[in-house]
Every structure is written in C-alpha cells, then in structure tokens.
JSON list of C-alpha atoms and ligand atoms in Angstrom, two decimals:
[
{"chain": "A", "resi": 784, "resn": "UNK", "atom": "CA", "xyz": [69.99, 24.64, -95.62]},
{"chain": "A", "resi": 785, "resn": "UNK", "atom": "CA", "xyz": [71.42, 28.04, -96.44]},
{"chain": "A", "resi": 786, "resn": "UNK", "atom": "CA", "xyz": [69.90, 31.57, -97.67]},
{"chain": "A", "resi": 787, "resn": "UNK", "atom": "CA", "xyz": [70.27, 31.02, -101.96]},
{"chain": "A", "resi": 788, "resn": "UNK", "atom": "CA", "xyz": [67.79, 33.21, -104.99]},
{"chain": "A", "resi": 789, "resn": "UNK", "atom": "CA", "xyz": [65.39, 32.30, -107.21]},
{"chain": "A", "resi": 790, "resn": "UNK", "atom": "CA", "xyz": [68.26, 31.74, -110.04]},
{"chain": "A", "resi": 791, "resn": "UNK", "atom": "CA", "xyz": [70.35, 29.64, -108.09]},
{"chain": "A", "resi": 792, "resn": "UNK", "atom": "CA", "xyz": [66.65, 27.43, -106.48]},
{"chain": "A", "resi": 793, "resn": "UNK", "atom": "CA", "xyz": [65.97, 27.23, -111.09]},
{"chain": "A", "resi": 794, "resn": "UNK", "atom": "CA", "xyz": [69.49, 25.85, -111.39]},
{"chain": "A", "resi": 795, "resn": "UNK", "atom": "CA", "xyz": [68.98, 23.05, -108.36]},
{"chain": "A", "resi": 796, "resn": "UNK", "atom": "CA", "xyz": [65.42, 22.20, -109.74]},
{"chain": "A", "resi": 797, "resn": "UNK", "atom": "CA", "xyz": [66.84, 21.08, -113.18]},
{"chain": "A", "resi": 798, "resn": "UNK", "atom": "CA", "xyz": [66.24, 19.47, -115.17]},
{"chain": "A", "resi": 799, "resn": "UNK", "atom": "CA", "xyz": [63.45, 21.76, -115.49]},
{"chain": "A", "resi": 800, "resn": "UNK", "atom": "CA", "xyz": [60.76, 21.59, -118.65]},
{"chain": "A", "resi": 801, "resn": "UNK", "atom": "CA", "xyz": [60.99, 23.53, -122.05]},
{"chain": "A", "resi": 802, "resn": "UNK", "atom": "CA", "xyz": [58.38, 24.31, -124.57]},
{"chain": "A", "resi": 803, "resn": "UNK", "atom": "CA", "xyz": [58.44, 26.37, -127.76]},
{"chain": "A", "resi": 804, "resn": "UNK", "atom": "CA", "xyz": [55.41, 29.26, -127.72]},
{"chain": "A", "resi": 805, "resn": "UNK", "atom": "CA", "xyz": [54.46, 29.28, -131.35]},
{"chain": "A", "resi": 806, "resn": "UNK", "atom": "CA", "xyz": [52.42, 32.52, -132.22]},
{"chain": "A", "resi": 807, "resn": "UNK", "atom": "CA", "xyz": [51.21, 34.26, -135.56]},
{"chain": "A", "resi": 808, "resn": "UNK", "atom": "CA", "xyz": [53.45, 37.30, -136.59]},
{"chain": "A", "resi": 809, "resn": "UNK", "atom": "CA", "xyz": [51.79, 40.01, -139.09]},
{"chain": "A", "resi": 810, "resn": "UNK", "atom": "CA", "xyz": [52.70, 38.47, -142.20]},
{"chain": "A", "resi": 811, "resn": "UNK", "atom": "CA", "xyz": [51.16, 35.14, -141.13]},
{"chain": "A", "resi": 812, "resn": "UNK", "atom": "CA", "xyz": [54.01, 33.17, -140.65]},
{"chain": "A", "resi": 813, "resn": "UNK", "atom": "CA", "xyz": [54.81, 31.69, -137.14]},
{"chain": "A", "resi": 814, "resn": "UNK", "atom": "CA", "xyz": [57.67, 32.88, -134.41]},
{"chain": "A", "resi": 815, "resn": "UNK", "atom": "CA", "xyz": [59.45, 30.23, -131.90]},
{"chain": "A", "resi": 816, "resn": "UNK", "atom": "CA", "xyz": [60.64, 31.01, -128.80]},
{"chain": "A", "resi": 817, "resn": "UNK", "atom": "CA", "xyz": [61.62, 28.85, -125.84]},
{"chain": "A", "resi": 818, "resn": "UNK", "atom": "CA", "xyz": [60.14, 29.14, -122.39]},
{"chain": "A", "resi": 819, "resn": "UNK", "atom": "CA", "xyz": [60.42, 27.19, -119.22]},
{"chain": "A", "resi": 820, "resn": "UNK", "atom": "CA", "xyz": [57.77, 28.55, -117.21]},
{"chain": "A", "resi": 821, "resn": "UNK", "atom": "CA", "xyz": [55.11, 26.96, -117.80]},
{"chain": "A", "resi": 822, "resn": "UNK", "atom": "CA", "xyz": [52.42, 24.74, -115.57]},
{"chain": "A", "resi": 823, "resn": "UNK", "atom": "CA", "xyz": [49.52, 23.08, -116.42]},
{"chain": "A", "resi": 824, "resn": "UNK", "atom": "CA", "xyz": [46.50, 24.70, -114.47]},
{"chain": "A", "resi": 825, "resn": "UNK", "atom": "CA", "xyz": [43.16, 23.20, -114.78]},
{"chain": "A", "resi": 826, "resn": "UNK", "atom": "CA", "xyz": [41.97, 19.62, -116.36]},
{"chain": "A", "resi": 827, "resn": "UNK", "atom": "CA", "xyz": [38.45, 21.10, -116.31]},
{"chain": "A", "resi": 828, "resn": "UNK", "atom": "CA", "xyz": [38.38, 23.05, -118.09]},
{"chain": "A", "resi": 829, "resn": "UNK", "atom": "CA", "xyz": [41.27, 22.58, -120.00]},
{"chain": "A", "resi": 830, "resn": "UNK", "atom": "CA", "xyz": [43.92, 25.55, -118.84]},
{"chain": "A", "resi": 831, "resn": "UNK", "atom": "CA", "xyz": [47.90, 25.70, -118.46]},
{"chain": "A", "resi": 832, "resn": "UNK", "atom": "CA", "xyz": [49.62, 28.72, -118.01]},
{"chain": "A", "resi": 833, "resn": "UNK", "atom": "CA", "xyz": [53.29, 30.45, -119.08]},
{"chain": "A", "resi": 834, "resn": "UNK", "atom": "CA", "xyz": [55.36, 33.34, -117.69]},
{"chain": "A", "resi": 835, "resn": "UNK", "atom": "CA", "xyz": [57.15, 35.57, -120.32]},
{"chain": "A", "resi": 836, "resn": "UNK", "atom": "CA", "xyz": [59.30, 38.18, -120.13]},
{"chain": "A", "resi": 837, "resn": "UNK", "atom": "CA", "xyz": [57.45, 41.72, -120.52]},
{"chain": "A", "resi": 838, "resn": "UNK", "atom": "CA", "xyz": [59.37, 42.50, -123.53]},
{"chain": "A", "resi": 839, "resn": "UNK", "atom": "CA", "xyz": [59.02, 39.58, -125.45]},
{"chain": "A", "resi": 840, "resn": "UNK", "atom": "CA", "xyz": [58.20, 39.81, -129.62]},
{"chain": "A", "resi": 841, "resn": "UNK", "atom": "CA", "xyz": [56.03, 36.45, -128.77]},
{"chain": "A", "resi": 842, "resn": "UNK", "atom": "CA", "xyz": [54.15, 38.15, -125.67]},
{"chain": "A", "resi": 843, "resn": "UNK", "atom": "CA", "xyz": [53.27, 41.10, -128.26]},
{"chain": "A", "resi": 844, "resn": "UNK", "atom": "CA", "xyz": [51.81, 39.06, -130.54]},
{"chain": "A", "resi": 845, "resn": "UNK", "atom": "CA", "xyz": [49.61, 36.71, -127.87]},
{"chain": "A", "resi": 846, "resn": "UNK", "atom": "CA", "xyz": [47.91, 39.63, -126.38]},
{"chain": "A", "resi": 847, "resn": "UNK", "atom": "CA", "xyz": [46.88, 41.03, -130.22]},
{"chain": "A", "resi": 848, "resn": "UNK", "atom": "CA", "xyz": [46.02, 37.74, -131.36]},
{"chain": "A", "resi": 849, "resn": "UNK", "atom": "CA", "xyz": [44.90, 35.59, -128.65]},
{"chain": "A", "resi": 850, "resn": "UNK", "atom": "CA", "xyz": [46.61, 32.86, -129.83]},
{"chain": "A", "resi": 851, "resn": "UNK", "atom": "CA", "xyz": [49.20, 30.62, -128.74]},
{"chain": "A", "resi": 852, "resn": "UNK", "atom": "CA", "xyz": [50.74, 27.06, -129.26]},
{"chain": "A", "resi": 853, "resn": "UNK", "atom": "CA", "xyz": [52.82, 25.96, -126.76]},
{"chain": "A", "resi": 854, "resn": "UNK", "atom": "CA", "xyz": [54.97, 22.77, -127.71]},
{"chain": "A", "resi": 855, "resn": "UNK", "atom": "CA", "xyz": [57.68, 20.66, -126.12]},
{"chain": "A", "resi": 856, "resn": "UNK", "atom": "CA", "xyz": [59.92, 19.67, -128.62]},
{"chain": "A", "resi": 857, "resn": "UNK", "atom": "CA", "xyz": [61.70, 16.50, -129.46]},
{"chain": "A", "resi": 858, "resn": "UNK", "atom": "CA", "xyz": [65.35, 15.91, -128.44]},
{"chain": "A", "resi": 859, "resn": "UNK", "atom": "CA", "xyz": [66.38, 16.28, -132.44]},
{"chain": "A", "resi": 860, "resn": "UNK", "atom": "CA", "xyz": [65.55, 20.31, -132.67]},
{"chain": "A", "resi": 861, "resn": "UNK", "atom": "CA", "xyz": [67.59, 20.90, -129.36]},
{"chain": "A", "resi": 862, "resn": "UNK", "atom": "CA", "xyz": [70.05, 23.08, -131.09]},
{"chain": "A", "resi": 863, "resn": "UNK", "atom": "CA", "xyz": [67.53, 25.29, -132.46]},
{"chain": "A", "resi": 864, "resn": "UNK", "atom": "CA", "xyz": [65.61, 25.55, -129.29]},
{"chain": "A", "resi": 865, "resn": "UNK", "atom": "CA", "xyz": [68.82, 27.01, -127.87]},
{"chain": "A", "resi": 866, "resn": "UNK", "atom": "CA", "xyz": [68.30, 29.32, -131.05]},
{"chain": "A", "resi": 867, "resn": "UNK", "atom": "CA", "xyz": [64.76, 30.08, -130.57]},
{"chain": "A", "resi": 868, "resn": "UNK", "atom": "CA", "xyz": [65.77, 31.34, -126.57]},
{"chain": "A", "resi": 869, "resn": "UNK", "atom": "CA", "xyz": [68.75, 33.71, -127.60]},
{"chain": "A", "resi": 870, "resn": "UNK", "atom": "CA", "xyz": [66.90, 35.50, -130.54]},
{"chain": "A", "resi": 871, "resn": "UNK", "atom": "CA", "xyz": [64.01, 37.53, -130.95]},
{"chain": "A", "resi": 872, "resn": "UNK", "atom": "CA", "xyz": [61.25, 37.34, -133.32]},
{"chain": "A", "resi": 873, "resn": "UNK", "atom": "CA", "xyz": [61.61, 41.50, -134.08]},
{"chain": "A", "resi": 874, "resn": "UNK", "atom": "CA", "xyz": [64.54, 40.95, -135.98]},
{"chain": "A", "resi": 875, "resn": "UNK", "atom": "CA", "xyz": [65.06, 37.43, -136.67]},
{"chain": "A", "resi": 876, "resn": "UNK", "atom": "CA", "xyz": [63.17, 34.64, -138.94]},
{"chain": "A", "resi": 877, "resn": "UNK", "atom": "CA", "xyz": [64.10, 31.74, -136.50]},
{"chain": "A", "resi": 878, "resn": "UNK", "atom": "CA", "xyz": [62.58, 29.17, -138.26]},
{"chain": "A", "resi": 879, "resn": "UNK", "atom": "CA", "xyz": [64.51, 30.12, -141.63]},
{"chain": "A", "resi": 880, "resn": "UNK", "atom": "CA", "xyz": [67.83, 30.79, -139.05]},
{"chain": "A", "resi": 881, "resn": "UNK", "atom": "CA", "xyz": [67.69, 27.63, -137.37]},
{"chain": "A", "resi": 882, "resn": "UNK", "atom": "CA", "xyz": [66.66, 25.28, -140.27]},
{"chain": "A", "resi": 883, "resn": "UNK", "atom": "CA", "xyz": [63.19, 24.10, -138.07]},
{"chain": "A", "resi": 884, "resn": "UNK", "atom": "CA", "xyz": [61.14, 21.77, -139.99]},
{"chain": "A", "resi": 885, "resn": "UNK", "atom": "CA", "xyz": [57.39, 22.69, -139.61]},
{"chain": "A", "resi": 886, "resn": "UNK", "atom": "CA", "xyz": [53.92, 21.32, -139.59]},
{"chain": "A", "resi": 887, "resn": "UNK", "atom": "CA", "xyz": [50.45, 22.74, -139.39]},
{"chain": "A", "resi": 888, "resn": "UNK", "atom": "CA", "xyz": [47.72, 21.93, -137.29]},
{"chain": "A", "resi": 889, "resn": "UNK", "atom": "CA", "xyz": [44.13, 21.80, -138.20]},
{"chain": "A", "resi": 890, "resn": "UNK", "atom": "CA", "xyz": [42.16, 25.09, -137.95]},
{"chain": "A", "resi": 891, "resn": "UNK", "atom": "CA", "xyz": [44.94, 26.85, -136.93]},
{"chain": "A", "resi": 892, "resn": "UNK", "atom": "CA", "xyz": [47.28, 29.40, -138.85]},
{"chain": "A", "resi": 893, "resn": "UNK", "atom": "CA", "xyz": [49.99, 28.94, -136.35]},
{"chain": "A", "resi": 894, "resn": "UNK", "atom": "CA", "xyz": [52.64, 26.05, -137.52]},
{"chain": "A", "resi": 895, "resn": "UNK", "atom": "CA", "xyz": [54.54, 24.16, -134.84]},
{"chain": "A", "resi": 896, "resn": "UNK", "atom": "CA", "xyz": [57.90, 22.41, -135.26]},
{"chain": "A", "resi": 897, "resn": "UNK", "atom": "CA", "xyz": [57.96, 19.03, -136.93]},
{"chain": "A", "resi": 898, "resn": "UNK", "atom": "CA", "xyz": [59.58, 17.52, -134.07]},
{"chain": "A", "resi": 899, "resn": "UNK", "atom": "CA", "xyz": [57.29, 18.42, -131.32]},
{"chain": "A", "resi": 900, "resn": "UNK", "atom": "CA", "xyz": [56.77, 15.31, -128.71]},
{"chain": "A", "resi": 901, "resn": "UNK", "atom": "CA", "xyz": [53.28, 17.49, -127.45]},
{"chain": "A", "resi": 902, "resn": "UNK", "atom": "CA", "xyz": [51.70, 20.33, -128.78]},
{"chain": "A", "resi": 903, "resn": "UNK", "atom": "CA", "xyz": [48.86, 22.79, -126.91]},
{"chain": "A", "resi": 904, "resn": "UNK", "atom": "CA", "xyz": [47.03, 25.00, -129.02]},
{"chain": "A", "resi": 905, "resn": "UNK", "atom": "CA", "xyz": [45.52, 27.63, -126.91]},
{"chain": "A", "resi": 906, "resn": "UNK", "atom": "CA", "xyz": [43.32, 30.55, -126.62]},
{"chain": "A", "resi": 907, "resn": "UNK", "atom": "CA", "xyz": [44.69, 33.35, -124.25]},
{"chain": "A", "resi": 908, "resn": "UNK", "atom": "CA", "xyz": [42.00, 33.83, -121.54]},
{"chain": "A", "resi": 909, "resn": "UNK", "atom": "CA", "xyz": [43.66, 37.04, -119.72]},
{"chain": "A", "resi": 910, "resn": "UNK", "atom": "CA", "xyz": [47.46, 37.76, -118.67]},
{"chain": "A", "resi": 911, "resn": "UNK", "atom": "CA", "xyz": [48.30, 39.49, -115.30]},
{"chain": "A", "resi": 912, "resn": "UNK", "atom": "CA", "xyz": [51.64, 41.16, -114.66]},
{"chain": "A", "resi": 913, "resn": "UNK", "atom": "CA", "xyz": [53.94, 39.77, -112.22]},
{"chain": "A", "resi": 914, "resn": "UNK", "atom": "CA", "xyz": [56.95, 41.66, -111.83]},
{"chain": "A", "resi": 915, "resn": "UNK", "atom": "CA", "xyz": [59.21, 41.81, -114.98]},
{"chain": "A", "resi": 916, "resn": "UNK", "atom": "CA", "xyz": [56.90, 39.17, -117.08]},
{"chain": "A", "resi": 917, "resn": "UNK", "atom": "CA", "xyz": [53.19, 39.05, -118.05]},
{"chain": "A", "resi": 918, "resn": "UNK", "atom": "CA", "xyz": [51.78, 35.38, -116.81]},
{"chain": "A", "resi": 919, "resn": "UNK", "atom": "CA", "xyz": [49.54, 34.52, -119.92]},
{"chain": "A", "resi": 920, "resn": "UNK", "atom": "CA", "xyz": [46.38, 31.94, -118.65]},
{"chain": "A", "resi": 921, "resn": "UNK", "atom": "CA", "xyz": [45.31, 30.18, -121.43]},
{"chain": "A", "resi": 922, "resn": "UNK", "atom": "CA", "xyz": [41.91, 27.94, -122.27]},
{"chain": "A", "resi": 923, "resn": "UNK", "atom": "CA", "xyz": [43.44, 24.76, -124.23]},
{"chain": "A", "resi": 924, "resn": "UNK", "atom": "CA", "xyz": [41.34, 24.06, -127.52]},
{"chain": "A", "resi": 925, "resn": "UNK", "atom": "CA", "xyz": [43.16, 20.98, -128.37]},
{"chain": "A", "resi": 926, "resn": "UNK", "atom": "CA", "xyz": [46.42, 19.19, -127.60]},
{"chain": "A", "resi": 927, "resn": "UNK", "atom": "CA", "xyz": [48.45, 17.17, -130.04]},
{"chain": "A", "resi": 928, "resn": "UNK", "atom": "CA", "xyz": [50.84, 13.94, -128.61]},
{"chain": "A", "resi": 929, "resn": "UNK", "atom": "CA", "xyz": [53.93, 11.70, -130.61]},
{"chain": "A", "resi": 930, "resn": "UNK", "atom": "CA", "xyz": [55.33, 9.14, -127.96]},
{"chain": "A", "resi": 931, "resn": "UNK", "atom": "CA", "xyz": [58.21, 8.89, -130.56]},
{"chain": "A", "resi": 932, "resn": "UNK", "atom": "CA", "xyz": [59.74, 12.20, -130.16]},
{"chain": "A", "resi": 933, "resn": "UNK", "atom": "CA", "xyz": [62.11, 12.70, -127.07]},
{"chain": "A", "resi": 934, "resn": "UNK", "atom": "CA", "xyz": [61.38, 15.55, -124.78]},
{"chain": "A", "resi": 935, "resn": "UNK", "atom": "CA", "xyz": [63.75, 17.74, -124.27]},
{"chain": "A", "resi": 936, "resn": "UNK", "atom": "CA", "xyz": [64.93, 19.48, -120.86]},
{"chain": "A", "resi": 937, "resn": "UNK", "atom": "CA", "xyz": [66.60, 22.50, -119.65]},
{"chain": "A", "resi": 938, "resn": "UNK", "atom": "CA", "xyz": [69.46, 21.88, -117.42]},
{"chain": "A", "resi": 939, "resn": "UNK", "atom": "CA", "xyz": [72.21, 23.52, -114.95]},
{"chain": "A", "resi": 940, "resn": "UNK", "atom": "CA", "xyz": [69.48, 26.18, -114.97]},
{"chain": "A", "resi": 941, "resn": "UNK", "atom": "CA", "xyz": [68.95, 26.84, -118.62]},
{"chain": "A", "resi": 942, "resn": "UNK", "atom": "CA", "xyz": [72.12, 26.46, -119.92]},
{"chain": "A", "resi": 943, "resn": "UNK", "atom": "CA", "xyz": [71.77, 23.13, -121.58]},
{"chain": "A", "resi": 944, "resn": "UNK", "atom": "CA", "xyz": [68.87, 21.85, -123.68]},
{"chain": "A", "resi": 945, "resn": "UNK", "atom": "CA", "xyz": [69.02, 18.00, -123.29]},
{"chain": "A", "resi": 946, "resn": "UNK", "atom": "CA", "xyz": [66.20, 15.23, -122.49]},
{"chain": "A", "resi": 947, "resn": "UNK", "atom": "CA", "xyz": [66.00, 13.70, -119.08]},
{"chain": "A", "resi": 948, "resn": "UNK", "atom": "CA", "xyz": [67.76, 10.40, -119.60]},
{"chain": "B", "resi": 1023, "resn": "FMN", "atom": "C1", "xyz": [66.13, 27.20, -121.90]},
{"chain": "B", "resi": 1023, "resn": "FMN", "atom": "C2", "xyz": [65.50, 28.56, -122.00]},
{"chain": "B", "resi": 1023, "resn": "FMN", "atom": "C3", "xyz": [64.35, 28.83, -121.29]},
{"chain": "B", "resi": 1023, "resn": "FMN", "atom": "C4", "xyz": [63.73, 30.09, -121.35]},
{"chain": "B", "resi": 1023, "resn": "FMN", "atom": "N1", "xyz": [62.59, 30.32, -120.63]},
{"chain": "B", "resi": 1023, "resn": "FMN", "atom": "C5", "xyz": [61.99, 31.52, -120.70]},
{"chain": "B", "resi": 1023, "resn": "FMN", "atom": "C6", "xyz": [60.78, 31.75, -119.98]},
{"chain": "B", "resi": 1023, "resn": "FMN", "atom": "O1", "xyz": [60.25, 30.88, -119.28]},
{"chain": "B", "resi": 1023, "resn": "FMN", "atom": "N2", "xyz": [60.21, 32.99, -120.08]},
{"chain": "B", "resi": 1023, "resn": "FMN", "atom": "C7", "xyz": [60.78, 33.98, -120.85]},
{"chain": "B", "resi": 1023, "resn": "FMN", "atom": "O2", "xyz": [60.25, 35.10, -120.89]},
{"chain": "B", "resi": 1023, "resn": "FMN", "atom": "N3", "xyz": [61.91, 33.76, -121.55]},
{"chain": "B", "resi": 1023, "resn": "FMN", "atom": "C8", "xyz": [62.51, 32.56, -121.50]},
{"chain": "B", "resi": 1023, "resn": "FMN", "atom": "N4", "xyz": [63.65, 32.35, -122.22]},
{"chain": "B", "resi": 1023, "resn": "FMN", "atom": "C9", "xyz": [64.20, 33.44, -123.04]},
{"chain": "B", "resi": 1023, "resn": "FMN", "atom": "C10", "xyz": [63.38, 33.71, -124.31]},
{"chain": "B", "resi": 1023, "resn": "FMN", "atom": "O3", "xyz": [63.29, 32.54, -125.10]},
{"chain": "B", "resi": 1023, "resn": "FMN", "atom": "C11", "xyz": [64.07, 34.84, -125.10]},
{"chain": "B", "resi": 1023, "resn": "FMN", "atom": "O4", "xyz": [63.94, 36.05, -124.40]},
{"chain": "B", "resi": 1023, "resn": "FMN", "atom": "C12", "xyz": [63.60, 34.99, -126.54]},
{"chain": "B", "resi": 1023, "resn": "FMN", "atom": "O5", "xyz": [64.47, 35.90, -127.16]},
{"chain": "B", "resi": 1023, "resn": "FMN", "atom": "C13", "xyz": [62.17, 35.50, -126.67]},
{"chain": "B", "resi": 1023, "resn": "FMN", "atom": "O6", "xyz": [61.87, 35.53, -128.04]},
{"chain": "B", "resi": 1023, "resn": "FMN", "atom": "P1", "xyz": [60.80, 36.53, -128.70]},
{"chain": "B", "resi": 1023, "resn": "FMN", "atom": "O7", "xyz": [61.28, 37.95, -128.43]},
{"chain": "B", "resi": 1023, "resn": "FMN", "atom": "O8", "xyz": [60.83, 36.16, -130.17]},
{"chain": "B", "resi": 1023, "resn": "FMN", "atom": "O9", "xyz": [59.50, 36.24, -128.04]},
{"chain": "B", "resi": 1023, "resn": "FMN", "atom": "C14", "xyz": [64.29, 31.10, -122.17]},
{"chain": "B", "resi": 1023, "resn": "FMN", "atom": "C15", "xyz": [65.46, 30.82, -122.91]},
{"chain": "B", "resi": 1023, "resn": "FMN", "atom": "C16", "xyz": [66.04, 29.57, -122.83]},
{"chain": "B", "resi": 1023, "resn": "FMN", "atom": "C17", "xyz": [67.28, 29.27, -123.64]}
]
C-alpha cells in the first residue's frame, strides 16, 4: 500500500452514502443541503450522527433550533441533490431553485423532499467541534421508510450523485 489523504481514502471508499439535512430557516420554510458524513450511532437509544462544515447556513440553524431531518433521497431528485451541495441556504431558496417536490411529516415544521427513500427526524443532543466541521449527535424521534424510492450514492468521491446499482 502507499502513503495517500483523507480525500483521496473518500474517493476509494465510494460509493459512499448521501442524505439531505432538512432544517427550519426563520421564515419557517425548510433548507436542503447534502451531506455524506453521516453514521448511525446508537439503536438504544435511537442516535446517528453528521459532520458539517463549520460554516454551514444548515449547521446555523440546527444549533438555534435543535432540529434536524436527515433524509436519503431517491435516485429521481439526484440532480437537485447535486444542487442542494453547491448552494447555500443564506442566499439561495433551493427548493424553489431546484424544482424539489416536498412533503411534511407529522408534528414537525420541517418538510422533507417527496422523494426521500428514508427520512430521520431528529433532535440535536450536543455538537462537538472537530477540526473545520461541528459533528452534530442527534436523539432520533422517529424515522420514516419507502422501499420504492432508489437511494442514491455519492461516487468518485463526491463528484457524482448516482444509486449503487
Ligand atoms: C455529494 C456531496 C456531499 C457533501 N457532504 C458534505 C458533508 O458531509 N458535510 C458538509 O459539511 N458538507 C458536505 N457537502 C457540501 C455542502 O452540501 C455544501 O457546503 C452546502 O453548500 C451547504 O449548504 P448550507 O450552507 O445551506 O447548509 C457535500 C456536497 C456534496 C455535493
């Protein structure tokens, strides 16, 4: 084996998984944005965890609200999951931009794509810094499945949003 970084291990690990973090914004409606760090944690309790960068719109709003969806979409929003990772929520309405069908959850004003294969509605338990992102630990209030959606994949790193097959 030879000496490689972190990047290059990401890029040999694909494909590697990809979820949308839905979270409130002020005026109530919900931000996307697409992260592949993420593990599940703890089946009891409930907990999964995500890594996002420090100055992430989405990692502003988690820590004021304490709420968080995380969902992996289906294979038929891939484009706009490119969308969601290359734009941020401070200037852009992503789910206007990228045309992203929506659907709400019960007790929850946080709407997650229509399209979503699994969703994880969370409540952030504490976030810890770790270098250049905050790694947000979350309790899992419920979680939300549709065998008929296709899950979607990063790959070559996370340069292509594609499902496994
Ligand atoms: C395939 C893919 C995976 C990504 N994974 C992460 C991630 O795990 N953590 C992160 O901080 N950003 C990740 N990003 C980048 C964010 O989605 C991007 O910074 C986005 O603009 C954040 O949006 P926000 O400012 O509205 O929160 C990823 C982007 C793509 C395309």
């Amino acid at each position: 084996m030879k000496k490689i970084n972190l990047p290059k291990a990401s890029a040999l690990t694909s494909p590697n998984p990809v979820t949308l973090v839905c979270c409130e914004k002020p005026d109530g409606t919900t931000n996307l944005a697409t992260v592949s760090w993420w593990t599940y944690l703890s089946f009891n309790p409930s907990m999964i965890c995500y890594a996002m960068a420090k100055t992430s719109y989405s990692g502003e709003m988690v820590r004021a609200n304490k709420k968080v969806i995380l969902t992996i979409p289906g294979s038929k929003i891939a484009d706009a999951v490119v969308g969601c990772g290359s734009t941020t929520g401070r200037n852009t309405e992503k789910i206007t931009k990228f045309h992203v069908e929506m659907q709400k959850l019960e007790g929850s004003a946080i709407e997650v794509p229509l399209h979503s294969r699994v969703a994880i509605q969370c409540t952030l338990k504490n976030f810890i810094e770790v270098g250049d992102h905050y790694l947000y630990i979350c309790n899992v209030d419920e979680v939300y499945g549709n065998e008929e959606e296709e899950a979607l994949f990063a790959w070559n790193g996370y340069s292509e949003i594609r499902p496994a097959k």
